[in-house]
PDB file of C-alpha atoms and ligand atoms in Angstrom:
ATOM      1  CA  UNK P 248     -68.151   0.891  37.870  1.00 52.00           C
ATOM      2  CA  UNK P 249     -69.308   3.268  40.520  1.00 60.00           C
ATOM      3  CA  UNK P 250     -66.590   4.304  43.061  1.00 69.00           C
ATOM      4  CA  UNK P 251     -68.322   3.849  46.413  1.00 93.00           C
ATOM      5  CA  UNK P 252     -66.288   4.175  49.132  1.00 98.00           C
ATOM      6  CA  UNK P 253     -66.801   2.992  52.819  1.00 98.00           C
ATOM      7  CA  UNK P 254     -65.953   4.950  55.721  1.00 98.00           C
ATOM      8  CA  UNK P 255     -65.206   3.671  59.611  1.00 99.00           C
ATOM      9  CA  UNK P 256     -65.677   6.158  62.087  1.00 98.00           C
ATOM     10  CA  UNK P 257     -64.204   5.040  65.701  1.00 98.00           C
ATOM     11  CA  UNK P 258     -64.593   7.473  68.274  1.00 98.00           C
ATOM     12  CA  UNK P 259     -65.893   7.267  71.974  1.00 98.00           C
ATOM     13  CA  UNK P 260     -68.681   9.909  71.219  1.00 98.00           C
ATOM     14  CA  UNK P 261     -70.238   8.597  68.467  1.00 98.00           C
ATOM     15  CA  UNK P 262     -73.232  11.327  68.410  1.00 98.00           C
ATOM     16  CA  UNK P 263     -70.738  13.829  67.299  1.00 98.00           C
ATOM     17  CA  UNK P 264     -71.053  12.439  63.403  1.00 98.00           C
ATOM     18  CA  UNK P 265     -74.855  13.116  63.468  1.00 98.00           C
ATOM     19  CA  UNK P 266     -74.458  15.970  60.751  1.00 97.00           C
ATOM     20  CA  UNK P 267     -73.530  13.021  58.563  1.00 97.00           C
ATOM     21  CA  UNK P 268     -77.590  12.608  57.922  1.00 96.00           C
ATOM     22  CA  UNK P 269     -77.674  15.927  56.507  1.00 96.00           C
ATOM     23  CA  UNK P 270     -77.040  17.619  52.943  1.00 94.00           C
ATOM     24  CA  UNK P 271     -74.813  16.946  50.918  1.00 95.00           C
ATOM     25  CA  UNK P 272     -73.505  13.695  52.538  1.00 96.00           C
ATOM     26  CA  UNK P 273     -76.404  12.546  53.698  1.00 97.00           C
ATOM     27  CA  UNK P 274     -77.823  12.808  50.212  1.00 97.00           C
ATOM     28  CA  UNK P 275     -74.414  11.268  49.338  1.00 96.00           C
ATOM     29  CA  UNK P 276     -75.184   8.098  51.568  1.00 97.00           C
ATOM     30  CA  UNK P 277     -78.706   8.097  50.401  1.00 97.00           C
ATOM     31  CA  UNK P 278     -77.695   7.740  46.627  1.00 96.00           C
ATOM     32  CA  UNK P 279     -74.982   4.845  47.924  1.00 97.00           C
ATOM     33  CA  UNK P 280     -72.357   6.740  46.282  1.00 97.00           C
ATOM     34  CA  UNK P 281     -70.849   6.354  50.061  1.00 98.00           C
ATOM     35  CA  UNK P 282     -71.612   4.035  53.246  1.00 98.00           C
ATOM     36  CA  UNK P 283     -70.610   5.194  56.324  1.00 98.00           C
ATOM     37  CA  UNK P 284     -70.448   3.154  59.664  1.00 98.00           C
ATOM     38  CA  UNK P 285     -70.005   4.717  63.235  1.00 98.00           C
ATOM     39  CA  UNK P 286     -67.873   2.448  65.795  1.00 98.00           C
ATOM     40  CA  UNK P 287     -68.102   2.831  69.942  1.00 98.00           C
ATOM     41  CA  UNK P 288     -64.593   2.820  71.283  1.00 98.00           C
ATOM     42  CA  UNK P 289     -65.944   2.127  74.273  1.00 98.00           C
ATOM     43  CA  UNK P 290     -67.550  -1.153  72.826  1.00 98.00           C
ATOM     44  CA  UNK P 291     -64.422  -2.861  72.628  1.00 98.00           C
ATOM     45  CA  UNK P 292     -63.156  -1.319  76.910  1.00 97.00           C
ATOM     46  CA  UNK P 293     -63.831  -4.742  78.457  1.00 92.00           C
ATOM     47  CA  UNK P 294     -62.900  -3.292  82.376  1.00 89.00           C
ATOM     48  CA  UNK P 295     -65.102  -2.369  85.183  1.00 93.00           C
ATOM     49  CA  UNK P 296     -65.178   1.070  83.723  1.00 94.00           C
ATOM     50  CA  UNK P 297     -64.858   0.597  80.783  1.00 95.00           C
ATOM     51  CA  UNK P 298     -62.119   2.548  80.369  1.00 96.00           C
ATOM     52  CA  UNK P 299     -60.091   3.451  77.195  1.00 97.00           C
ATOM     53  CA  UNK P 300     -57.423   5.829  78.763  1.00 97.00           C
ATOM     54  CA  UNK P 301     -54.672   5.772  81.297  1.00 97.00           C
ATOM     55  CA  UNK P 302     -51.597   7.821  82.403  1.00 97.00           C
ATOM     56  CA  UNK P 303     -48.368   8.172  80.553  1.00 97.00           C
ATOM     57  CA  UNK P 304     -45.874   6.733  80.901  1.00 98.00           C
ATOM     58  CA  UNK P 305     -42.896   8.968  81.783  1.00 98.00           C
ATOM     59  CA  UNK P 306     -45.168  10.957  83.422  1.00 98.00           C
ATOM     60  CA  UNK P 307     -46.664  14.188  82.337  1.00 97.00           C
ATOM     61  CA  UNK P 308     -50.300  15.652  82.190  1.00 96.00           C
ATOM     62  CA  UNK P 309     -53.116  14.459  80.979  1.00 96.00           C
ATOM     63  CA  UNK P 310     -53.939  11.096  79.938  1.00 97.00           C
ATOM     64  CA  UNK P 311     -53.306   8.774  77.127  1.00 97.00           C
ATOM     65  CA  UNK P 312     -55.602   6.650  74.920  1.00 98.00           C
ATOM     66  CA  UNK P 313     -54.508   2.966  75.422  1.00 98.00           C
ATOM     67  CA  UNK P 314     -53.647   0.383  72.586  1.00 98.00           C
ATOM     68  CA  UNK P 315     -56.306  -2.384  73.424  1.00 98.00           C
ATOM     69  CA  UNK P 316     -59.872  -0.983  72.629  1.00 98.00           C
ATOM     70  CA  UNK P 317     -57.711   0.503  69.870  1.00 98.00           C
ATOM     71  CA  UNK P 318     -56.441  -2.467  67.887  1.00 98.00           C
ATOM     72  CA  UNK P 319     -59.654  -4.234  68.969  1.00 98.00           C
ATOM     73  CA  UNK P 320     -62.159  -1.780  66.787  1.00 98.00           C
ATOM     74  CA  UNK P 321     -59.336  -1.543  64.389  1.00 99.00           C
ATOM     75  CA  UNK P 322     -59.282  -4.966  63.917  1.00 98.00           C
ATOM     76  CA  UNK P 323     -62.866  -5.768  63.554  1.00 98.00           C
ATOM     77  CA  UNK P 324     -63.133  -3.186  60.807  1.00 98.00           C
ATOM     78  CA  UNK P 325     -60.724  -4.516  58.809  1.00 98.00           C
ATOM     79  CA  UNK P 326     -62.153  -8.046  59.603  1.00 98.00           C
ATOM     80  CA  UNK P 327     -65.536  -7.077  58.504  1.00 98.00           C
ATOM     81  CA  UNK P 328     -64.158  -5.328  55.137  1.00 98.00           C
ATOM     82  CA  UNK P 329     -63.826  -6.987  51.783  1.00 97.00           C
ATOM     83  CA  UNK P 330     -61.745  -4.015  50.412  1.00 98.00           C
ATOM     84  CA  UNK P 331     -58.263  -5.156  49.466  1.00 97.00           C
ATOM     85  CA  UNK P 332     -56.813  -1.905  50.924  1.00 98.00           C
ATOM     86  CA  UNK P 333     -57.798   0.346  53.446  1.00 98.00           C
ATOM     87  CA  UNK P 334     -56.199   3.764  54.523  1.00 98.00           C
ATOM     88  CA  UNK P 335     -55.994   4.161  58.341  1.00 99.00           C
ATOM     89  CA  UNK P 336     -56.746   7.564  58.963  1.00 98.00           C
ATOM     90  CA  UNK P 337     -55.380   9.298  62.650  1.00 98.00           C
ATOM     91  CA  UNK P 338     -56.402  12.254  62.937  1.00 98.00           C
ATOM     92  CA  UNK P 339     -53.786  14.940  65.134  1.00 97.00           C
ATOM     93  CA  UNK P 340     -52.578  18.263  65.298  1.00 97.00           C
ATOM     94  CA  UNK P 341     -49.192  16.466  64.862  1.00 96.00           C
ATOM     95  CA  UNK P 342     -49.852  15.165  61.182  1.00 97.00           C
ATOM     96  CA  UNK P 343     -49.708  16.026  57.679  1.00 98.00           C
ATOM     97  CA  UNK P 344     -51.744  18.857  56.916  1.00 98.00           C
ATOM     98  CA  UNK P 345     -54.903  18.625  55.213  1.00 98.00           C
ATOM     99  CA  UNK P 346     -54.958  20.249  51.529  1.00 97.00           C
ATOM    100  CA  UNK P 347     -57.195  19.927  48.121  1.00 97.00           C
ATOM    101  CA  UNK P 348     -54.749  17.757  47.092  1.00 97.00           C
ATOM    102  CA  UNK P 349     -54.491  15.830  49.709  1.00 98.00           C
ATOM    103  CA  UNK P 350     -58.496  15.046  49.938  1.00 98.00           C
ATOM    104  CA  UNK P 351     -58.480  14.659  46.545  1.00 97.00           C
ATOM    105  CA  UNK P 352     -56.359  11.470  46.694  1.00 98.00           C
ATOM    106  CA  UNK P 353     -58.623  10.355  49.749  1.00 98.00           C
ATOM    107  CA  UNK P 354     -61.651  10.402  47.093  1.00 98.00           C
ATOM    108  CA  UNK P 355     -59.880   7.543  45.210  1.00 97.00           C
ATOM    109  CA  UNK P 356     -59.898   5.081  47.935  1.00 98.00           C
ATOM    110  CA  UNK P 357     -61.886   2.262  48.558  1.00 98.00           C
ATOM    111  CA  UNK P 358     -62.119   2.176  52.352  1.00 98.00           C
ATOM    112  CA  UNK P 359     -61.449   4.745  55.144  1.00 98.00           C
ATOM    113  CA  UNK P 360     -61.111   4.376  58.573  1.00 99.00           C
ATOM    114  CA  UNK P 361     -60.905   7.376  61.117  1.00 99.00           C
ATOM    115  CA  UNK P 362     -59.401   6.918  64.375  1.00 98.00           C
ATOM    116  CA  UNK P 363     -60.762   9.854  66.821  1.00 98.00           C
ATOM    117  CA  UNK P 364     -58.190   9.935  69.496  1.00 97.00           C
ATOM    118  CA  UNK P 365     -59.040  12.044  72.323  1.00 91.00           C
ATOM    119  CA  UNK P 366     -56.722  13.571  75.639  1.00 83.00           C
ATOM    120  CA  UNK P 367     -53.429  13.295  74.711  1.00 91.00           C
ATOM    121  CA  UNK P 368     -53.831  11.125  71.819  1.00 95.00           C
ATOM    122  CA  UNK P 369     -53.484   7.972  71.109  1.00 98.00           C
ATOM    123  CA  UNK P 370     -50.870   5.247  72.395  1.00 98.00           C
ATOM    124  CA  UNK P 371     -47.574   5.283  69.578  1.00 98.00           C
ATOM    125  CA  UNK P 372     -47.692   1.690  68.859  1.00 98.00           C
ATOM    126  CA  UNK P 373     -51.138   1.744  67.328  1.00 98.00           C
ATOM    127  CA  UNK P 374     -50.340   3.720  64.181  1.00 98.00           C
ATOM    128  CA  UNK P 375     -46.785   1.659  64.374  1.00 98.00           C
ATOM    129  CA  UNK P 376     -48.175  -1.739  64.190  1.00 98.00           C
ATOM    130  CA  UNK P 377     -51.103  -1.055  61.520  1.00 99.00           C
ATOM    131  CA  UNK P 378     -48.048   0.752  59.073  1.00 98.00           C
ATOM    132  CA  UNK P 379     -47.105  -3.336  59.391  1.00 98.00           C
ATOM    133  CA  UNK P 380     -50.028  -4.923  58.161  1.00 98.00           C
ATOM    134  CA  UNK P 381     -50.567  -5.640  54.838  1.00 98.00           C
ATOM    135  CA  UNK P 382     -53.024  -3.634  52.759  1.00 98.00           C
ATOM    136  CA  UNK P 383     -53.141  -1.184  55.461  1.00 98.00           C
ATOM    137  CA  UNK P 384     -51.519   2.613  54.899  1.00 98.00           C
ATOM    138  CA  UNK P 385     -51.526   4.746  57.682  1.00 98.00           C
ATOM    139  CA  UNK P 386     -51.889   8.360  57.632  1.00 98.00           C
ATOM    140  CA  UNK P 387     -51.811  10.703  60.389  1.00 98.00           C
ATOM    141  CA  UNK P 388     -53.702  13.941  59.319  1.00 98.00           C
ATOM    142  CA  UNK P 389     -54.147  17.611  61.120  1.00 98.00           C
ATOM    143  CA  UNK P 390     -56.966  19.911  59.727  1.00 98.00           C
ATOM    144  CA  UNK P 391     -54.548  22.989  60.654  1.00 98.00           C
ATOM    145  CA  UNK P 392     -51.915  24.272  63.095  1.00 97.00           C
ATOM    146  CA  UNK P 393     -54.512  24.606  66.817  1.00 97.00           C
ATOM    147  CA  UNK P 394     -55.548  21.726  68.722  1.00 96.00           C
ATOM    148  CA  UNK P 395     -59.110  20.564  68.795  1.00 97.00           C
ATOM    149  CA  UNK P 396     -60.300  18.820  71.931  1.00 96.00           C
ATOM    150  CA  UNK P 397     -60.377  15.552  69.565  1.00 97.00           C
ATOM    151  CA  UNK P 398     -60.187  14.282  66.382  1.00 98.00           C
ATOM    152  CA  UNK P 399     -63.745  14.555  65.921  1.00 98.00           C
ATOM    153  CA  UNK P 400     -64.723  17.612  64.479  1.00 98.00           C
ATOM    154  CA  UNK P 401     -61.304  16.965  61.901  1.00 98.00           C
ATOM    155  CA  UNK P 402     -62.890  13.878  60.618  1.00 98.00           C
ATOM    156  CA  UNK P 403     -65.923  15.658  59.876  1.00 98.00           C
ATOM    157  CA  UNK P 404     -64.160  18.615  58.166  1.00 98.00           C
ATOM    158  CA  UNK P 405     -61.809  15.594  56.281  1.00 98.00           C
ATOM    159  CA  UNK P 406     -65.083  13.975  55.380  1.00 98.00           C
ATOM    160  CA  UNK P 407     -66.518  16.884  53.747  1.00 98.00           C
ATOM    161  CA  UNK P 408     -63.659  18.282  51.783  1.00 98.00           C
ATOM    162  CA  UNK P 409     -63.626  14.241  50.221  1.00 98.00           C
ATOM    163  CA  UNK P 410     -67.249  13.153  49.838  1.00 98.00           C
ATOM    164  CA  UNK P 411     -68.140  16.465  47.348  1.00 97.00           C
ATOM    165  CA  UNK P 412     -65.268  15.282  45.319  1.00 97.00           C
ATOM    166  CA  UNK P 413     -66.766  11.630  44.577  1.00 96.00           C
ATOM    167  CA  UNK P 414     -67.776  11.480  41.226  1.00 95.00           C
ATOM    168  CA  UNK P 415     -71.732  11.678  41.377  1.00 95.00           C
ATOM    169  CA  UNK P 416     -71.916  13.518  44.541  1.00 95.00           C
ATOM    170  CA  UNK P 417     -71.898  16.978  43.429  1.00 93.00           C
ATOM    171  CA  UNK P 418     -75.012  17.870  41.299  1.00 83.00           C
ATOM    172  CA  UNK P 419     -73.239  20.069  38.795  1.00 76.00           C
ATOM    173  CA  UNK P 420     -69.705  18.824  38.499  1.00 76.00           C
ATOM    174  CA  UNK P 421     -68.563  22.020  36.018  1.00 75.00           C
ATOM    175  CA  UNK P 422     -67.381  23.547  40.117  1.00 70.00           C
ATOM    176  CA  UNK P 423     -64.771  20.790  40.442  1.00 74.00           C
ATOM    177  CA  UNK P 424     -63.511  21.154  36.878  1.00 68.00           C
ATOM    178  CA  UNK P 425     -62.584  24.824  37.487  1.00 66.00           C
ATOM    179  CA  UNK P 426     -61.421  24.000  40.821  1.00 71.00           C
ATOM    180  CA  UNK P 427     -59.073  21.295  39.221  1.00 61.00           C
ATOM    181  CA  UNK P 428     -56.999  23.903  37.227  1.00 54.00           C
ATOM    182  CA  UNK P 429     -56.294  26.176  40.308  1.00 50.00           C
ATOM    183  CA  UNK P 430     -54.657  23.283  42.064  1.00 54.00           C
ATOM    184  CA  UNK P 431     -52.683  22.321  43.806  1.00 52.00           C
ATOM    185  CA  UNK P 432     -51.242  25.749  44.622  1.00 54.00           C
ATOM    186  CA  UNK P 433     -54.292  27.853  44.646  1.00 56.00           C
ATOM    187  CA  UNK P 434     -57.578  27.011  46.352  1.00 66.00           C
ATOM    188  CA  UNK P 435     -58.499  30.708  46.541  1.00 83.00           C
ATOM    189  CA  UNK P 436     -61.761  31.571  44.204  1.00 91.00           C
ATOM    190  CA  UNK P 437     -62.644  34.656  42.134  1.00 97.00           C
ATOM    191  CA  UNK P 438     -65.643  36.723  43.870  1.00 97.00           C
ATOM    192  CA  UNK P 439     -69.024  35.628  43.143  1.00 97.00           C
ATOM    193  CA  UNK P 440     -72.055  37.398  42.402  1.00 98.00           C
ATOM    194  CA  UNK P 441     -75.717  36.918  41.885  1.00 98.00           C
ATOM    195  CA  UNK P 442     -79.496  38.803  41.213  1.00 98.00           C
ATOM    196  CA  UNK P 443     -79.823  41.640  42.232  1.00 98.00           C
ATOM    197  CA  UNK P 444     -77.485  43.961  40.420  1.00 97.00           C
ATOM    198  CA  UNK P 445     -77.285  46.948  42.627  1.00 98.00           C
ATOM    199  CA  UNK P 446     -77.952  46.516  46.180  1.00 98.00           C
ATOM    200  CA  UNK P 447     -77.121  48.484  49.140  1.00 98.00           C
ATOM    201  CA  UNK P 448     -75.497  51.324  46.659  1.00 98.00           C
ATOM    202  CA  UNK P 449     -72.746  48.075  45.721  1.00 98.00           C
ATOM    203  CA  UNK P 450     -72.424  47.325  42.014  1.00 98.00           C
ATOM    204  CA  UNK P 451     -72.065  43.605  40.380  1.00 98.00           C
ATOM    205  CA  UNK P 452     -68.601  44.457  38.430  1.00 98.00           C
ATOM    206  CA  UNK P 453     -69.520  45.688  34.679  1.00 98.00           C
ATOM    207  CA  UNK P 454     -67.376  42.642  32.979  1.00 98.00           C
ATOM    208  CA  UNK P 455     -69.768  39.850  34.823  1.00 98.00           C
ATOM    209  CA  UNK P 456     -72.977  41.902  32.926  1.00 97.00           C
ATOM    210  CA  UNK P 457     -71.005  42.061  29.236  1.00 98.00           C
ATOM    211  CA  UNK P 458     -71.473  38.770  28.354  1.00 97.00           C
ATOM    212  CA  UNK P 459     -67.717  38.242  26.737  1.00 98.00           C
ATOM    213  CA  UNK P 460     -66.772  34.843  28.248  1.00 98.00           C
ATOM    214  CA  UNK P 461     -63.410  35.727  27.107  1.00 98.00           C
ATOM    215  CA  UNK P 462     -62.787  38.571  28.974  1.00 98.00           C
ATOM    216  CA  UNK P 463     -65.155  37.492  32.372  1.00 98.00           C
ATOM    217  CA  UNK P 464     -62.583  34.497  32.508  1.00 97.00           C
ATOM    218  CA  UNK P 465     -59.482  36.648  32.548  1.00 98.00           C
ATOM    219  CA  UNK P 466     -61.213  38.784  35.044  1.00 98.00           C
ATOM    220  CA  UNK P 467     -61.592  36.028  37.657  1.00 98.00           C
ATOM    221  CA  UNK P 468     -58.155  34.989  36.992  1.00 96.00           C
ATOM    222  CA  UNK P 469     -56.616  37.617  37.635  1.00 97.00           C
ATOM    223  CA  UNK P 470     -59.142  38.449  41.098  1.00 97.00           C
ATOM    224  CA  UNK P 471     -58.016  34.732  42.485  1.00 95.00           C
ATOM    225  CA  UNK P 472     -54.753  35.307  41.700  1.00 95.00           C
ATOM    226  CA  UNK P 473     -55.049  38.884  43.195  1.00 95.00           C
ATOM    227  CA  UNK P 474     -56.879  37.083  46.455  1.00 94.00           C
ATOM    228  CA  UNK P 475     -54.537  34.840  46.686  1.00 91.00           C
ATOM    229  CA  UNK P 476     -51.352  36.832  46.848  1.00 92.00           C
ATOM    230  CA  UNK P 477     -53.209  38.975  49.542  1.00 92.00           C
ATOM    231  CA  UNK P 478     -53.536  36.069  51.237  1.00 90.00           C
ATOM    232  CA  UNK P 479     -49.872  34.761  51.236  1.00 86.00           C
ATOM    233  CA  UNK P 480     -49.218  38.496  52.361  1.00 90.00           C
ATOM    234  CA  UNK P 481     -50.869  37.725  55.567  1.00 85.00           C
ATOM    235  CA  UNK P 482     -49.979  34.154  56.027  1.00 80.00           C
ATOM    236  CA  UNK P 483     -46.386  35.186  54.896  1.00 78.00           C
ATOM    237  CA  UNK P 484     -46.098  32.427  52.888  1.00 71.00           C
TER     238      UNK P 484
HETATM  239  N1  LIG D  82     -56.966  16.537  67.069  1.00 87.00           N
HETATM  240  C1  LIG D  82     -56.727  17.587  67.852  1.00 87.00           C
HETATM  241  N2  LIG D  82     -56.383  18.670  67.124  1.00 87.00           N
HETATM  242  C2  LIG D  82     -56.418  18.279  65.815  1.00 87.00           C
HETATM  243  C3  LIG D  82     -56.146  18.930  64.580  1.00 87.00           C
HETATM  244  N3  LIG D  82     -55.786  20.208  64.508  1.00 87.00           N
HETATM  245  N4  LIG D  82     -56.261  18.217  63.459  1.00 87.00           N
HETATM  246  C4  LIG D  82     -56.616  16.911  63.499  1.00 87.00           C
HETATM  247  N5  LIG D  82     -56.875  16.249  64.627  1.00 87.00           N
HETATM  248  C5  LIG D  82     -56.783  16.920  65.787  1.00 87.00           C
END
């Protein structure tokens, strides 16, 4: 059977997923290997102005997203899903950290849903109550170690890193095999090289012309591994 999986965007800017239409996920969507549905927050702010924030309490700066509109679009996701489960996905600088691995497992769901909390974040008891209700697994996810304005942009980046590893999405699948075998503790790639040859006085390395897959393989071994020990040098990890 074909995995298709359905993604829930919620987010009070829904124009900021327009890049969905294009390339590889749009082509994705196109081929209904994925749908993908964009939620209003503010649909579901029932006040005068229609507001989906307010200030902390405990004081402090800025404001926080409150629980209503919240559970409200969470809600009539789940309501209008016939998956049996359904991974809630908040995205914040204060969750696990994105990896390979990590999107990989994504790609084997049925349904995600991607709350885009903005300001300050989100209210606490929103990702407390859903890790209650059954079929639902919460995950709180940060794209890396700054803080983005909202969890937007991270939803697109999650997006992307998952959808190209749904079976059928990718039009020549051999790439994910040999990314497979590097994981999960390597991500970094061998250098790549195309037509022409020479250019600007810069050689294509002799071993990618000889035509001994033998040897070409243990060549880009050993450059990842080389890149990726550089890597850890700077990152110091
Ligand atoms: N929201 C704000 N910063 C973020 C980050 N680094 N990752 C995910 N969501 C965020």
């Amino acid at each position: 059977m074909m995995n298709k999986i359905t993604f829930d965007l919620i987010s009070i800017f829904p124009d900021y997923f327009a890049p969905l239409k294009l390339s590889l996920i749009g082509k994705a969507e196109e081929n209904g290997l994925v749908e993908i549905k964009i939620h209003d927050l503010r649909d579901q702010a029932h006040g005068v102005h229609k507001s989906v924030d307010d200030t902390p309490y405990g004081g402090g700066a800025g404001m926080v997203m409150s629980p209503e509109p919240w559970g409200a679009a969470i809600d009539q996701v789940l309501a209008s899903s016939d998956a049996t489960t359904h991974e809630l996905i908040v995205l914040t600088p204060a969750g696990e950290k994105l990896t390979q691995v990590v999107a990989a497992e994504l790609a084997t769901k049925e349904h995600l849903i991607f709350a885009c909390g903005r300001y300050e974040g989100i209210d606490h008891r929103v990702t407390e109550h859903y890790r209650t209700v059954p079929g639902v697994r919460v995950r709180e996810l940060s794209i890396g170690d700054y803080v983005l304005g909202g969890g937007e942009v991270a939803t697109l980046v999650t997006m992307e890193a998952v959808i190209r590893l749904i079976p059928g999405v990718l039009g020549n699948p051999d790439s994910l095999v040999e990314e497979s075998h590097s994981l999960p503790e390597n991500v970094v790639e061998y250098p790549n090289y195309t037509k022409p040859a020479s250019w600007r006085g810069l050689e294509v390395p002799e071993v990618l012309l000889s035509g001994n897959h033998a040897l070409i393989k243990k060549w880009r071994t050993e450059q990842a591994q080389t890149r990726t020990r550089k890597l850890g040098e700077q990152t110091g990890e």
